[in-house]
Short mmCIF file of C-alpha atoms (C1' of nucleotides) in Angstrom, two decimals:
data_model
loop_
_atom_site.label_atom_id
_atom_site.label_comp_id
_atom_site.label_asym_id
_atom_site.label_seq_id
_atom_site.Cartn_x
_atom_site.Cartn_y
_atom_site.Cartn_z
CA MET A 1 0.00 0.00 0.00
CA ASP A 2 1.16 3.50 -0.79
CA ILE A 3 1.47 5.50 2.38
CA SER A 4 3.18 8.49 0.92
CA ASN A 5 1.48 11.65 2.01
CA SER A 6 -0.57 11.83 -1.12
CA SER A 7 -0.17 11.21 -4.76
CA VAL A 8 -2.37 14.21 -5.39
CA LYS A 9 -0.12 17.20 -5.32
CA ILE A 10 -1.31 20.60 -4.25
CA PRO A 11 -2.01 22.58 -7.39
CA LYS A 12 0.10 25.69 -7.52
CA HIS A 13 -2.78 28.01 -8.04
CA LEU A 14 -4.24 27.00 -4.69
CA LYS A 15 -1.29 28.01 -2.64
CA ASP A 16 -1.88 31.70 -2.48
CA LEU A 17 -5.64 31.64 -2.34
CA PRO A 18 -7.51 32.65 0.76
CA LYS A 19 -8.26 29.76 3.09
CA PHE A 20 -11.01 27.33 2.29
CA TYR A 21 -13.54 26.16 4.83
CA SER A 22 -14.66 29.64 5.81
CA GLY A 23 -17.58 29.86 8.15
CA VAL A 24 -16.74 26.65 10.01
CA GLU A 25 -16.38 27.03 13.75
CA LYS A 26 -12.91 26.60 15.18
CA LEU A 27 -12.05 25.19 18.57
CA LEU A 28 -9.27 25.37 21.10
CA ILE A 29 -6.72 22.57 20.89
CA ALA A 30 -4.54 21.60 23.80
CA VAL A 31 -1.92 18.95 24.42
CA ASP A 32 -1.70 17.40 27.88
CA CYS A 33 1.23 15.28 29.01
CA ILE A 34 1.13 12.36 31.39
CA ILE A 35 4.70 12.24 32.63
CA PHE A 36 5.78 8.91 34.08
CA GLY A 37 8.88 8.16 36.07
CA PHE A 38 10.11 5.19 38.07
CA ASP A 39 11.72 5.17 41.47
CA LYS A 40 13.00 1.96 43.03
CA ASN A 41 9.65 0.17 43.28
CA ASN A 42 7.10 2.65 42.16
CA LEU A 43 5.70 4.05 38.99
CA LYS A 44 5.43 7.80 39.46
CA LEU A 45 3.59 10.68 37.95
CA LEU A 46 4.73 14.28 37.67
CA LEU A 47 1.94 16.67 38.59
CA PHE A 48 1.66 20.40 38.62
CA LYS A 49 -0.20 23.19 40.36
CA ARG A 50 -2.41 24.93 37.88
CA LYS A 51 -1.47 28.56 37.40
CA VAL A 52 -4.61 29.89 35.74
CA GLN A 53 -8.35 29.98 36.20
CA PRO A 54 -10.49 27.98 36.21
CA PHE A 55 -9.23 25.54 38.85
CA LYS A 56 -6.24 27.69 39.69
CA ASP A 57 -3.94 26.02 42.26
CA ASN A 58 -5.44 22.56 41.80
CA TRP A 59 -3.31 19.59 40.78
CA THR A 60 -3.21 19.05 37.05
CA LEU A 61 -1.32 17.41 34.24
CA ILE A 62 0.94 19.77 32.44
CA GLY A 63 -0.48 21.03 29.18
CA SER A 64 -0.72 23.91 26.81
CA PHE A 65 -2.68 25.13 23.87
CA VAL A 66 -1.31 24.16 20.50
CA ARG A 67 0.24 27.14 18.83
CA LYS A 68 -0.18 28.36 15.34
CA GLY A 69 2.37 26.70 13.12
CA GLU A 70 3.15 24.03 15.67
CA ASN A 71 2.64 20.32 15.04
CA LEU A 72 1.07 18.27 17.82
CA ASP A 73 4.26 16.35 18.51
CA GLN A 74 6.17 19.59 18.64
CA ALA A 75 3.69 21.00 21.12
CA ALA A 76 4.11 17.95 23.34
CA LYS A 77 7.85 18.26 23.13
CA ARG A 78 7.75 21.94 23.98
CA ILE A 79 5.48 21.37 26.96
CA LEU A 80 7.73 18.68 28.28
CA TYR A 81 10.81 20.79 27.83
CA GLU A 82 9.27 23.78 29.55
CA ALA A 83 8.18 21.63 32.45
CA THR A 84 11.23 19.44 32.94
CA GLY A 85 14.09 20.82 30.92
CA LEU A 86 14.35 17.45 29.17
CA SER A 87 14.30 17.19 25.42
CA GLU A 88 15.33 13.69 24.36
CA VAL A 89 12.33 11.93 25.76
CA LEU A 90 9.94 9.26 24.60
CA LEU A 91 6.60 10.90 23.85
CA LYS A 92 3.64 9.02 22.53
CA GLN A 93 0.24 10.24 21.47
CA LEU A 94 -2.50 8.41 23.30
CA PHE A 95 -5.97 9.70 22.79
CA CYS A 96 -7.98 12.73 21.91
CA TYR A 97 -10.46 14.00 24.47
CA GLY A 98 -13.20 16.17 23.07
CA ARG A 99 -16.32 16.07 25.21
CA THR A 100 -18.09 19.37 24.78
CA ASP A 101 -18.31 19.94 28.52
CA ARG A 102 -14.90 18.68 29.52
CA ASP A 103 -13.56 22.14 30.33
CA PRO A 104 -15.81 24.81 31.83
CA GLY A 105 -13.37 27.48 30.63
CA ASP A 106 -14.37 26.92 27.01
CA ARG A 107 -14.66 24.01 24.64
CA VAL A 108 -11.19 22.52 24.41
CA ILE A 109 -10.10 19.47 22.45
CA SER A 110 -7.19 17.90 24.26
CA ILE A 111 -4.71 15.44 22.86
CA ALA A 112 -3.05 13.36 25.54
CA TYR A 113 0.57 12.23 25.29
CA TYR A 114 2.52 10.16 27.70
CA ALA A 115 6.16 10.85 28.40
CA LEU A 116 8.62 8.41 29.92
CA ILE A 117 11.54 10.02 31.67
CA PRO A 118 14.28 8.77 33.93
CA LEU A 119 13.47 10.08 37.35
CA ILE A 120 14.76 13.52 38.19
CA GLU A 121 14.31 15.54 41.33
CA ASP A 122 11.18 17.58 41.86
CA ASP A 123 13.09 20.80 42.08
CA GLU A 124 14.87 20.15 38.80
CA CYS A 125 11.50 20.04 37.14
CA THR A 126 10.35 23.42 38.21
CA ASN A 127 12.48 25.48 35.91
CA GLY A 128 11.33 28.34 38.12
CA GLU A 129 7.95 28.30 36.46
CA TYR A 130 5.88 25.42 37.78
CA LYS A 131 5.47 23.79 41.11
CA ALA A 132 6.01 20.22 40.08
CA GLN A 133 5.83 17.19 42.30
CA TRP A 134 6.18 13.45 41.84
CA PHE A 135 3.45 11.16 43.14
CA GLU A 136 3.09 7.44 43.14
CA VAL A 137 0.59 6.73 40.40
CA ASP A 138 -1.64 4.81 42.76
CA ASN A 139 -1.46 7.46 45.36
CA ALA A 140 -1.85 10.65 43.39
CA PRO A 141 -4.23 13.46 44.22
CA SER A 142 -7.40 13.97 42.26
CA LEU A 143 -6.89 16.08 39.18
CA ILE A 144 -8.92 18.68 37.37
CA LEU A 145 -11.18 18.11 34.37
CA ASP A 146 -10.84 14.66 32.84
CA HIS A 147 -7.19 14.36 33.78
CA ASN A 148 -7.86 11.42 36.11
CA GLU A 149 -9.30 9.53 33.21
CA MET A 150 -6.30 10.47 31.07
CA VAL A 151 -3.91 9.12 33.67
CA PHE A 152 -5.89 5.92 34.00
CA SER A 153 -5.88 5.32 30.25
CA ALA A 154 -2.25 6.27 29.93
CA ARG A 155 -1.25 3.81 32.61
CA LYS A 156 -3.16 1.07 30.88
CA LYS A 157 -1.67 1.92 27.51
CA LEU A 158 1.81 2.13 28.96
CA CYS A 159 1.38 -1.33 30.39
CA GLU A 160 0.20 -2.71 27.06
CA ASN A 161 2.94 -1.02 25.11
CA ALA A 162 5.64 -2.15 27.51
CA LYS A 163 4.82 -5.75 26.68
CA TYR A 164 5.66 -5.44 23.03
CA GLU A 165 8.10 -2.55 22.83
CA PRO A 166 11.30 -1.97 24.72
CA ILE A 167 10.11 1.27 26.26
CA GLY A 168 10.76 0.29 29.85
CA PHE A 169 14.36 1.36 29.45
CA GLU A 170 13.24 4.94 28.98
CA LEU A 171 12.23 5.00 32.63
CA LEU A 172 15.60 3.81 33.89
CA PRO A 173 19.03 5.39 33.88
CA GLN A 174 21.25 4.39 30.95
CA LYS A 175 22.96 1.81 33.11
CA PHE A 176 20.69 -0.46 35.08
CA THR A 177 20.67 -3.89 36.70
CA LEU A 178 18.38 -6.79 35.90
CA PRO A 179 16.75 -6.63 39.34
CA GLN A 180 16.00 -2.96 38.71
CA LEU A 181 14.48 -3.73 35.34
CA ARG A 182 12.41 -6.49 36.86
CA LEU A 183 11.08 -4.20 39.58
CA LEU A 184 10.07 -1.76 36.88
CA TYR A 185 8.07 -4.39 35.00
CA GLU A 186 6.57 -5.58 38.26
CA ALA A 187 5.37 -2.04 38.89
CA LEU A 188 4.02 -1.74 35.37
CA PHE A 189 2.23 -5.08 35.33
CA GLN A 190 1.35 -4.93 39.02
CA ARG A 191 2.41 -8.47 39.70
CA LYS A 192 5.49 -10.35 40.84
CA LEU A 193 7.73 -11.79 38.16
CA ASP A 194 10.00 -14.75 38.68
CA ARG A 195 13.54 -13.47 39.03
CA ARG A 196 15.12 -16.34 37.11
CA ASN A 197 12.61 -16.56 34.30
CA PHE A 198 12.76 -12.82 33.86
CA SER A 199 16.53 -12.78 33.47
CA LYS A 200 16.41 -15.70 31.10
CA LYS A 201 13.80 -14.08 28.92
CA ILE A 202 15.29 -10.62 28.71
CA LEU A 203 18.82 -11.91 28.16
CA SER A 204 17.72 -14.40 25.52
CA MET A 205 16.49 -11.49 23.42
CA ASP A 206 20.09 -10.40 23.16
CA ILE A 207 19.40 -6.67 23.14
CA LEU A 208 21.24 -5.80 26.33
CA GLU A 209 24.91 -5.07 26.58
CA LYS A 210 26.49 -6.46 29.73
CA LEU A 211 28.78 -3.85 31.20
CA ASP A 212 31.92 -4.49 33.17
CA GLU A 213 30.47 -2.70 36.15
CA LYS A 214 28.43 -3.59 39.21
CA ASP A 215 25.91 -1.74 41.27
CA LYS A 216 26.53 -2.55 44.91
CA SER A 217 23.83 -0.33 46.32
CA THR A 218 21.36 -3.12 47.00
CA SER A 219 23.50 -6.11 47.85
CA THR A 220 26.92 -7.13 49.06
CA LYS A 221 27.56 -9.20 45.97
CA GLY A 222 26.50 -6.42 43.67
CA ALA A 223 24.38 -6.69 40.53
CA ASN A 224 25.76 -6.44 37.05
CA LEU A 225 24.98 -3.30 35.11
CA TYR A 226 23.51 -3.47 31.61
CA ARG A 227 22.78 -1.02 28.85
CA PHE A 228 19.98 -1.26 26.29
CA ASP A 229 21.63 -1.69 22.90
CA GLU A 230 19.28 0.29 20.71
CA LEU A 231 21.28 -0.25 17.54
CA LYS A 232 21.30 -4.00 18.01
CA TYR A 233 17.59 -3.89 18.74
CA LYS A 234 16.77 -1.96 15.59
CA ASP A 235 18.93 -4.27 13.58
CA LYS A 236 17.11 -7.29 14.93
CA LEU A 237 13.74 -5.64 14.29
CA GLU A 238 14.55 -5.51 10.61
CA ASN A 239 15.20 -9.22 10.65
CA GLY A 240 11.79 -10.15 11.94
CA PHE A 241 12.57 -10.05 15.65
CA TYR A 242 10.01 -8.64 17.98
CA PHE A 243 10.23 -7.67 21.60
CA LYS A 244 7.95 -9.46 24.00
CA ILE A 245 8.03 -9.55 27.76
CA MET B 1 -7.39 4.94 41.18
CA ASP B 2 -10.22 7.39 40.99
CA ILE B 3 -11.27 7.90 37.41
CA SER B 4 -14.37 9.89 38.06
CA ASN B 5 -14.45 12.95 35.90
CA SER B 6 -13.04 15.12 38.63
CA SER B 7 -13.37 15.51 42.32
CA VAL B 8 -13.02 19.22 41.83
CA LYS B 9 -16.47 20.55 41.09
CA ILE B 10 -17.06 23.57 38.96
CA PRO B 11 -17.71 26.49 41.28
CA LYS B 12 -21.12 27.96 40.66
CA HIS B 13 -19.85 31.47 40.17
CA LEU B 14 -17.83 30.33 37.16
CA LYS B 15 -20.71 29.01 35.19
CA ASP B 16 -22.05 32.25 33.83
CA LEU B 17 -18.79 34.04 33.35
CA PRO B 18 -17.48 34.81 29.92
CA LYS B 19 -15.19 32.14 28.51
CA PHE B 20 -11.64 31.85 29.77
CA TYR B 21 -8.66 31.39 27.48
CA SER B 22 -9.38 34.46 25.41
CA GLY B 23 -6.80 35.40 22.86
CA VAL B 24 -5.74 31.82 22.16
CA GLU B 25 -5.90 30.81 18.53
CA LYS B 26 -8.53 28.25 17.61
CA LEU B 27 -8.26 25.64 14.89
CA LEU B 28 -10.51 23.59 12.68
CA ILE B 29 -11.30 20.10 13.95
CA ALA B 30 -12.43 17.32 11.68
CA VAL B 31 -13.27 13.67 12.13
CA ASP B 32 -12.38 11.24 9.35
CA CYS B 33 -13.72 7.70 9.18
CA ILE B 34 -11.93 4.68 7.79
CA ILE B 35 -14.84 2.38 6.97
CA PHE B 36 -13.94 -1.28 6.71
CA GLY B 37 -16.06 -4.06 5.32
CA PHE B 38 -15.43 -7.69 4.43
CA ASP B 39 -16.51 -9.56 1.36
CA LYS B 40 -15.84 -13.28 0.95
CA ASN B 41 -12.05 -13.10 0.95
CA ASN B 42 -11.21 -9.47 1.05
CA LEU B 43 -10.98 -6.65 3.51
CA LYS B 44 -12.62 -3.65 1.90
CA LEU B 45 -12.63 0.07 2.30
CA LEU B 46 -15.48 2.47 1.57
CA LEU B 47 -14.22 5.52 -0.28
CA PHE B 48 -15.88 8.68 -1.47
CA LYS B 49 -15.56 11.31 -4.14
CA ARG B 50 -14.75 14.62 -2.52
CA LYS B 51 -17.44 17.19 -3.08
CA VAL B 52 -15.56 20.37 -2.21
CA GLN B 53 -12.38 22.20 -2.98
CA PRO B 54 -9.52 21.68 -2.55
CA PHE B 55 -9.13 18.26 -4.20
CA LYS B 56 -12.72 18.22 -5.41
CA ASP B 57 -13.62 14.90 -7.12
CA ASN B 58 -10.63 13.02 -5.76
CA TRP B 59 -11.01 9.86 -3.71
CA THR B 60 -11.14 10.53 0.00
CA LEU B 61 -12.16 9.11 3.34
CA ILE B 62 -15.45 10.40 4.50
CA GLY B 63 -15.17 13.14 7.09
CA SER B 64 -16.62 16.31 8.44
CA PHE B 65 -15.80 19.20 10.69
CA VAL B 66 -16.78 18.75 14.30
CA ARG B 67 -19.77 20.87 15.12
CA LYS B 68 -20.32 23.15 18.01
CA GLY B 69 -21.88 21.21 20.84
CA GLU B 70 -20.96 17.86 19.32
CA ASN B 71 -18.69 15.34 20.99
CA LEU B 72 -16.05 13.62 18.87
CA ASP B 73 -17.75 10.24 19.07
CA GLN B 74 -21.03 11.84 18.12
CA ALA B 75 -19.40 13.47 15.12
CA ALA B 76 -18.01 10.12 13.99
CA LYS B 77 -21.40 8.52 14.41
CA ARG B 78 -23.10 11.28 12.48
CA ILE B 79 -20.62 11.07 9.63
CA LEU B 80 -21.08 7.34 9.40
CA TYR B 81 -24.82 7.61 9.45
CA GLU B 82 -24.88 10.28 6.78
CA ALA B 83 -22.61 8.21 4.58
CA THR B 84 -24.08 4.74 5.06
CA GLY B 85 -27.39 5.02 6.83
CA LEU B 86 -26.05 2.71 9.53
CA SER B 87 -26.17 3.68 13.16
CA GLU B 88 -25.37 0.67 15.34
CA VAL B 89 -21.80 0.35 14.27
CA LEU B 90 -18.47 -0.22 15.95
CA LEU B 91 -16.52 3.02 15.88
CA LYS B 92 -13.13 3.42 17.44
CA GLN B 93 -10.94 6.47 17.78
CA LEU B 94 -7.52 5.83 16.35
CA PHE B 95 -5.23 8.77 16.14
CA CYS B 96 -5.14 12.50 15.88
CA TYR B 97 -3.44 14.01 12.84
CA GLY B 98 -2.30 17.57 13.27
CA ARG B 99 0.59 18.43 11.00
CA THR B 100 0.41 22.12 10.27
CA ASP B 101 0.63 21.55 6.52
CA ARG B 102 -1.57 18.49 6.24
CA ASP B 103 -4.41 20.35 4.54
CA PRO B 104 -3.72 23.18 2.11
CA GLY B 105 -7.26 24.45 2.65
CA ASP B 106 -6.45 25.62 6.16
CA ARG B 107 -4.90 24.15 9.27
CA VAL B 108 -7.14 21.26 10.24
CA ILE B 109 -6.70 18.85 13.12
CA SER B 110 -8.23 15.56 12.14
CA ILE B 111 -9.23 12.74 14.43
CA ALA B 112 -9.36 9.40 12.67
CA TYR B 113 -11.91 6.73 13.58
CA TYR B 114 -12.33 3.33 12.09
CA ALA B 115 -15.74 1.82 11.54
CA LEU B 116 -16.47 -1.86 11.06
CA ILE B 117 -19.63 -2.59 9.15
CA PRO B 118 -21.16 -5.67 7.64
CA LEU B 119 -20.86 -5.26 3.90
CA ILE B 120 -23.65 -3.44 2.18
CA GLU B 121 -24.01 -2.54 -1.44
CA ASP B 122 -22.32 0.55 -2.83
CA ASP B 123 -25.56 2.08 -3.86
CA GLU B 124 -27.05 1.66 -0.42
CA CYS B 125 -24.25 3.81 0.89
CA THR B 126 -24.88 6.78 -1.24
CA ASN B 127 -27.97 8.09 0.48
CA GLY B 128 -28.25 10.30 -2.56
CA GLU B 129 -25.46 12.49 -1.27
CA TYR B 130 -22.12 10.84 -1.85
CA LYS B 131 -20.66 8.69 -4.56
CA ALA B 132 -19.41 5.85 -2.43
CA GLN B 133 -17.50 2.83 -3.62
CA TRP B 134 -15.94 -0.21 -1.99
CA PHE B 135 -12.33 -1.06 -2.77
CA GLU B 136 -10.12 -3.88 -1.68
CA VAL B 137 -7.84 -2.35 0.92
CA ASP B 138 -4.75 -3.48 -0.92
CA ASN B 139 -6.04 -2.23 -4.21
CA ALA B 140 -7.51 1.13 -3.33
CA PRO B 141 -6.82 4.36 -5.19
CA SER B 142 -4.53 6.97 -3.75
CA LEU B 143 -6.30 9.35 -1.42
CA ILE B 144 -6.04 13.04 -0.69
CA LEU B 145 -4.08 14.65 2.14
CA ASP B 146 -2.73 12.17 4.68
CA HIS B 147 -5.62 9.77 4.19
CA ASN B 148 -3.37 7.03 2.81
CA GLU B 149 -1.41 7.15 6.02
CA MET B 150 -4.64 7.02 8.02
CA VAL B 151 -5.77 3.92 6.17
CA PHE B 152 -2.43 2.26 6.67
CA SER B 153 -2.45 2.92 10.41
CA ALA B 154 -6.08 1.94 10.73
CA ARG B 155 -5.44 -1.37 9.03
CA LYS B 156 -2.54 -2.06 11.35
CA LYS B 157 -4.54 -1.11 14.41
CA LEU B 158 -7.51 -3.15 13.28
CA CYS B 159 -5.27 -6.15 12.92
CA GLU B 160 -3.82 -5.65 16.41
CA ASN B 161 -7.21 -5.10 17.99
CA ALA B 162 -8.73 -8.11 16.28
CA LYS B 163 -6.26 -10.34 18.09
CA TYR B 164 -7.45 -9.41 21.53
CA GLU B 165 -11.03 -8.26 21.06
CA PRO B 166 -13.92 -10.01 19.37
CA ILE B 167 -14.41 -7.25 16.81
CA GLY B 168 -14.17 -9.47 13.76
CA PHE B 169 -17.84 -10.32 14.15
CA GLU B 170 -18.76 -6.71 13.40
CA LEU B 171 -17.59 -7.28 9.83
CA LEU B 172 -19.77 -10.34 9.29
CA PRO B 173 -23.51 -10.81 9.14
CA GLN B 174 -25.14 -11.87 12.40
CA LYS B 175 -25.10 -15.47 11.27
CA PHE B 176 -21.83 -16.74 9.89
CA THR B 177 -19.93 -19.96 9.39
CA LEU B 178 -16.56 -20.89 10.81
CA PRO B 179 -14.95 -20.99 7.35
CA GLN B 180 -16.24 -17.45 6.79
CA LEU B 181 -14.83 -16.29 10.09
CA ARG B 182 -11.52 -17.90 9.30
CA LEU B 183 -11.33 -16.21 5.90
CA LEU B 184 -11.93 -12.91 7.66
CA TYR B 185 -9.04 -13.44 10.05
CA GLU B 186 -6.87 -14.62 7.18
CA ALA B 187 -7.60 -11.35 5.41
CA LEU B 188 -6.89 -9.34 8.55
CA PHE B 189 -3.64 -11.10 9.43
CA GLN B 190 -2.67 -11.64 5.82
CA ARG B 191 -1.71 -15.25 6.31
CA LYS B 192 -3.29 -18.66 6.06
CA LEU B 193 -4.68 -20.14 9.24
CA ASP B 194 -5.04 -23.84 9.85
CA ARG B 195 -8.70 -24.74 9.44
CA ARG B 196 -8.71 -27.27 12.25
CA ASN B 197 -6.69 -25.32 14.76
CA PHE B 198 -8.79 -22.26 14.07
CA SER B 199 -12.08 -24.06 14.76
CA LYS B 200 -10.67 -25.62 17.87
CA LYS B 201 -9.47 -22.31 19.23
CA ILE B 202 -12.54 -20.25 18.51
CA LEU B 203 -14.96 -22.90 19.74
CA SER B 204 -12.96 -23.54 22.89
CA MET B 205 -13.57 -19.93 23.91
CA ASP B 206 -17.23 -20.82 24.14
CA ILE B 207 -18.55 -17.46 22.98
CA LEU B 208 -20.31 -18.67 19.84
CA GLU B 209 -23.80 -20.05 19.70
CA LYS B 210 -24.16 -22.93 17.27
CA LEU B 211 -27.35 -22.45 15.29
CA ASP B 212 -29.53 -25.17 13.88
CA GLU B 213 -28.95 -23.89 10.37
CA LYS B 214 -26.53 -24.47 7.57
CA ASP B 215 -25.13 -22.30 4.85
CA LYS B 216 -24.95 -24.33 1.67
CA SER B 217 -23.67 -21.56 -0.55
CA THR B 218 -20.05 -22.72 -0.55
CA SER B 219 -20.24 -26.49 -0.32
CA THR B 220 -22.54 -29.43 -0.89
CA LYS B 221 -22.29 -30.55 2.68
CA GLY B 222 -23.02 -27.06 4.00
CA ALA B 223 -21.33 -25.29 6.89
CA ASN B 224 -22.97 -24.74 10.23
CA LEU B 225 -24.04 -21.22 11.09
CA TYR B 226 -23.00 -19.56 14.31
CA ARG B 227 -23.86 -16.39 16.15
CA PHE B 228 -21.56 -14.37 18.41
CA ASP B 229 -23.03 -14.52 21.90
CA GLU B 230 -22.23 -11.06 23.19
CA LEU B 231 -23.92 -11.56 26.54
CA LYS B 232 -21.98 -14.72 27.22
CA TYR B 233 -18.79 -12.96 26.17
CA LYS B 234 -19.36 -10.03 28.50
CA ASP B 235 -20.19 -12.39 31.30
CA LYS B 236 -16.97 -14.30 30.76
CA LEU B 237 -15.00 -11.05 30.57
CA GLU B 238 -16.06 -10.23 34.10
CA ASN B 239 -14.71 -13.56 35.24
CA GLY B 240 -11.21 -12.95 34.01
CA PHE B 241 -11.61 -14.40 30.54
CA TYR B 242 -9.96 -12.66 27.67
CA PHE B 243 -10.34 -13.11 23.96
CA LYS B 244 -7.26 -14.12 22.01
CA ILE B 245 -6.99 -15.36 18.47
"C1'" DT C 1 -19.82 -42.37 -7.46
"C1'" DC C 2 -17.01 -38.73 -6.98
"C1'" DA C 3 -15.48 -34.10 -6.16
"C1'" DA C 4 -15.27 -30.51 -2.87
"C1'" DA C 5 -15.73 -28.46 1.29
"C1'" DA C 6 -16.72 -29.34 6.35
"C1'" DG C 7 -15.97 -31.56 10.69
"C1'" DT C 8 -13.01 -33.88 14.24
"C1'" DG C 9 -8.59 -36.02 16.97
"C1'" DT C 10 -3.63 -36.94 17.74
"C1'" DT C 11 1.14 -36.04 17.90
"C1'" DC C 12 5.16 -33.17 18.41
"C1'" DA C 13 7.70 -28.92 19.32
"C1'" DA C 14 8.16 -24.71 21.68
"C1'" DG C 15 7.43 -21.68 25.10
"C1'" DT C 16 6.15 -20.71 29.88
"C1'" DT C 17 6.12 -21.69 34.74
"C1'" DA C 18 7.81 -23.53 38.89
"C1'" DC C 19 11.39 -24.45 41.64
"C1'" DA C 20 16.61 -25.33 44.15
"C1'" DC C 21 21.18 -24.65 44.48
"C1'" DC C 22 25.53 -22.04 44.36
"C1'" DC C 23 28.08 -17.46 44.46
"C1'" DA C 24 30.09 -13.16 46.18
"C1'" DT C 25 30.96 -10.04 49.80
"C1'" DG C 26 30.36 -6.61 53.75
"C1'" DT C 27 29.68 -7.14 58.41
"C1'" DA D 1 30.86 -17.60 59.20
"C1'" DC D 2 26.79 -15.91 57.84
"C1'" DA D 3 23.14 -13.20 56.06
"C1'" DT D 4 21.63 -11.14 51.92
"C1'" DG D 5 20.69 -10.47 47.41
"C1'" DG D 6 22.50 -12.09 42.69
"C1'" DG D 7 23.31 -15.60 39.22
"C1'" DT D 8 22.20 -20.00 36.68
"C1'" DG D 9 19.98 -24.89 35.30
"C1'" DT D 10 16.31 -28.38 35.00
"C1'" DA D 11 11.86 -30.67 35.08
"C1'" DA D 12 6.73 -30.26 34.49
"C1'" DC D 13 3.26 -28.24 32.11
"C1'" DT D 14 0.65 -25.58 28.84
"C1'" DT D 15 0.09 -23.87 24.38
"C1'" DG D 16 0.42 -23.71 19.57
"C1'" DA D 17 1.68 -26.02 15.05
"C1'" DA D 18 1.46 -29.76 11.95
"C1'" DC D 19 -1.04 -33.14 10.01
"C1'" DA D 20 -4.87 -37.32 8.10
"C1'" DC D 21 -9.00 -39.29 7.99
"C1'" DT D 22 -14.16 -39.34 7.80
"C1'" DT D 23 -18.64 -37.04 6.52
"C1'" DT D 24 -22.10 -34.96 3.57
"C1'" DT D 25 -24.45 -34.17 -0.68
"C1'" DG D 26 -25.25 -31.98 -5.36
"C1'" DA D 27 -23.99 -32.98 -9.86
#
DNA sequence: TCAAAAGTGTTCAAGTTACACCCATGT
DNA sequence: ACATGGGTGTAACTTGAACACTTTTGA
């Protein structure tokens, strides 16, 4: 199937014409980000104090209206950068929320994205602008509008995606141990995983690079550090391999 | 986790105030529907001749701008009804397309939905308004804007969803045979499935009702007709069962 | 009576789960 | 020397894949 943008090119004489579709009502478009992090045992959520009315000072996801000339992905990226200072981050579009009454401030269509970031300190996230705070996902305060629903769906989607894509690594530091990785998946799937079977499975995929370093912070023996080998992974993908945990 | 709309109620004094968010640019919002059908061996796509500029008379997905006071799902439902006359149809939101340059007519944010309908004749779809035509998905004409990309993604998503949700039945008549159902999944997954293993698997789920009727249109012996037992399925769902094909 | 599709059962391979023992090291 | 978490191997089981024979009936 041809998935190129379109075989029908834009005729030149259209380019400088006034816009079509006049008289159609326009709406506000926002992007909201569900920012996940992981800390030892817990999946976490970065929440913010809303700065504007309505619902000023209530807990909220971070979001912003989409600007003129800005793609949706760009908007998500900008929002995340403004809120955390991070730019190389996994962002994924989840769902579009458009109930007419979802925001009493006006009708707003909101596109939800989730972001997976390696945990950083609360105060590094503020950038002077926002009061950000990490919460355990299962222990987070109630949020404004339909943001609770967004978080719920995002968590579910994250869990699904993590089964078939190697996105868990995005939530860990570059170097991590197998026990760490296992705790992450246990938090995502909300169930215990067998230590031995987990190691076997993840190592058999042959997408981790074993480093010559140990992390002794959780045991006397120390656990080996690994790195996700993205190049190797992508190479394998092309040869019919697919990630599955 | 609390997924109620919000624990923060809208303060009464806000309700009659002028809208917030003044000065923010608004954009056009459209919903586009990828309408799938199934005919004997082939997954099909219902396409339309565009009635307006730009790209008038080119093949396109059916779509419409979202109206004031209309939820996104309602818009999708309306579009589908206007185009096919069908109203009890599976509709699922897929993805939101928002590239700034995706429509030369103006900046339009488009939310794609797929619809699964039991095949009906082309001319029943017109409703006097549109020139609709079914195409095999793999043999469809090139579409305007980013509609080719939408179709591609929708097909992929449909395939994924069909593995874990009993949505295949939406594409068949109420009464169907196992060979028919198998052909459908073969078209979705684009590979042959073993006749015997397929029957075994689908019947072992115990969500089909065997009818006392045969379809003799494809063989002398005739194939038994079945019906998807939605109530039974939902009941099983609550008891931890999950569909998997 | 035979061709063509439909229905059913068995066997084998692969993947998943359960589980036990040894290792390294700071105290 | 021992307690604690980390590393590996093996057996039982479940699931999915491969495959062959019998049944029905219109032509």
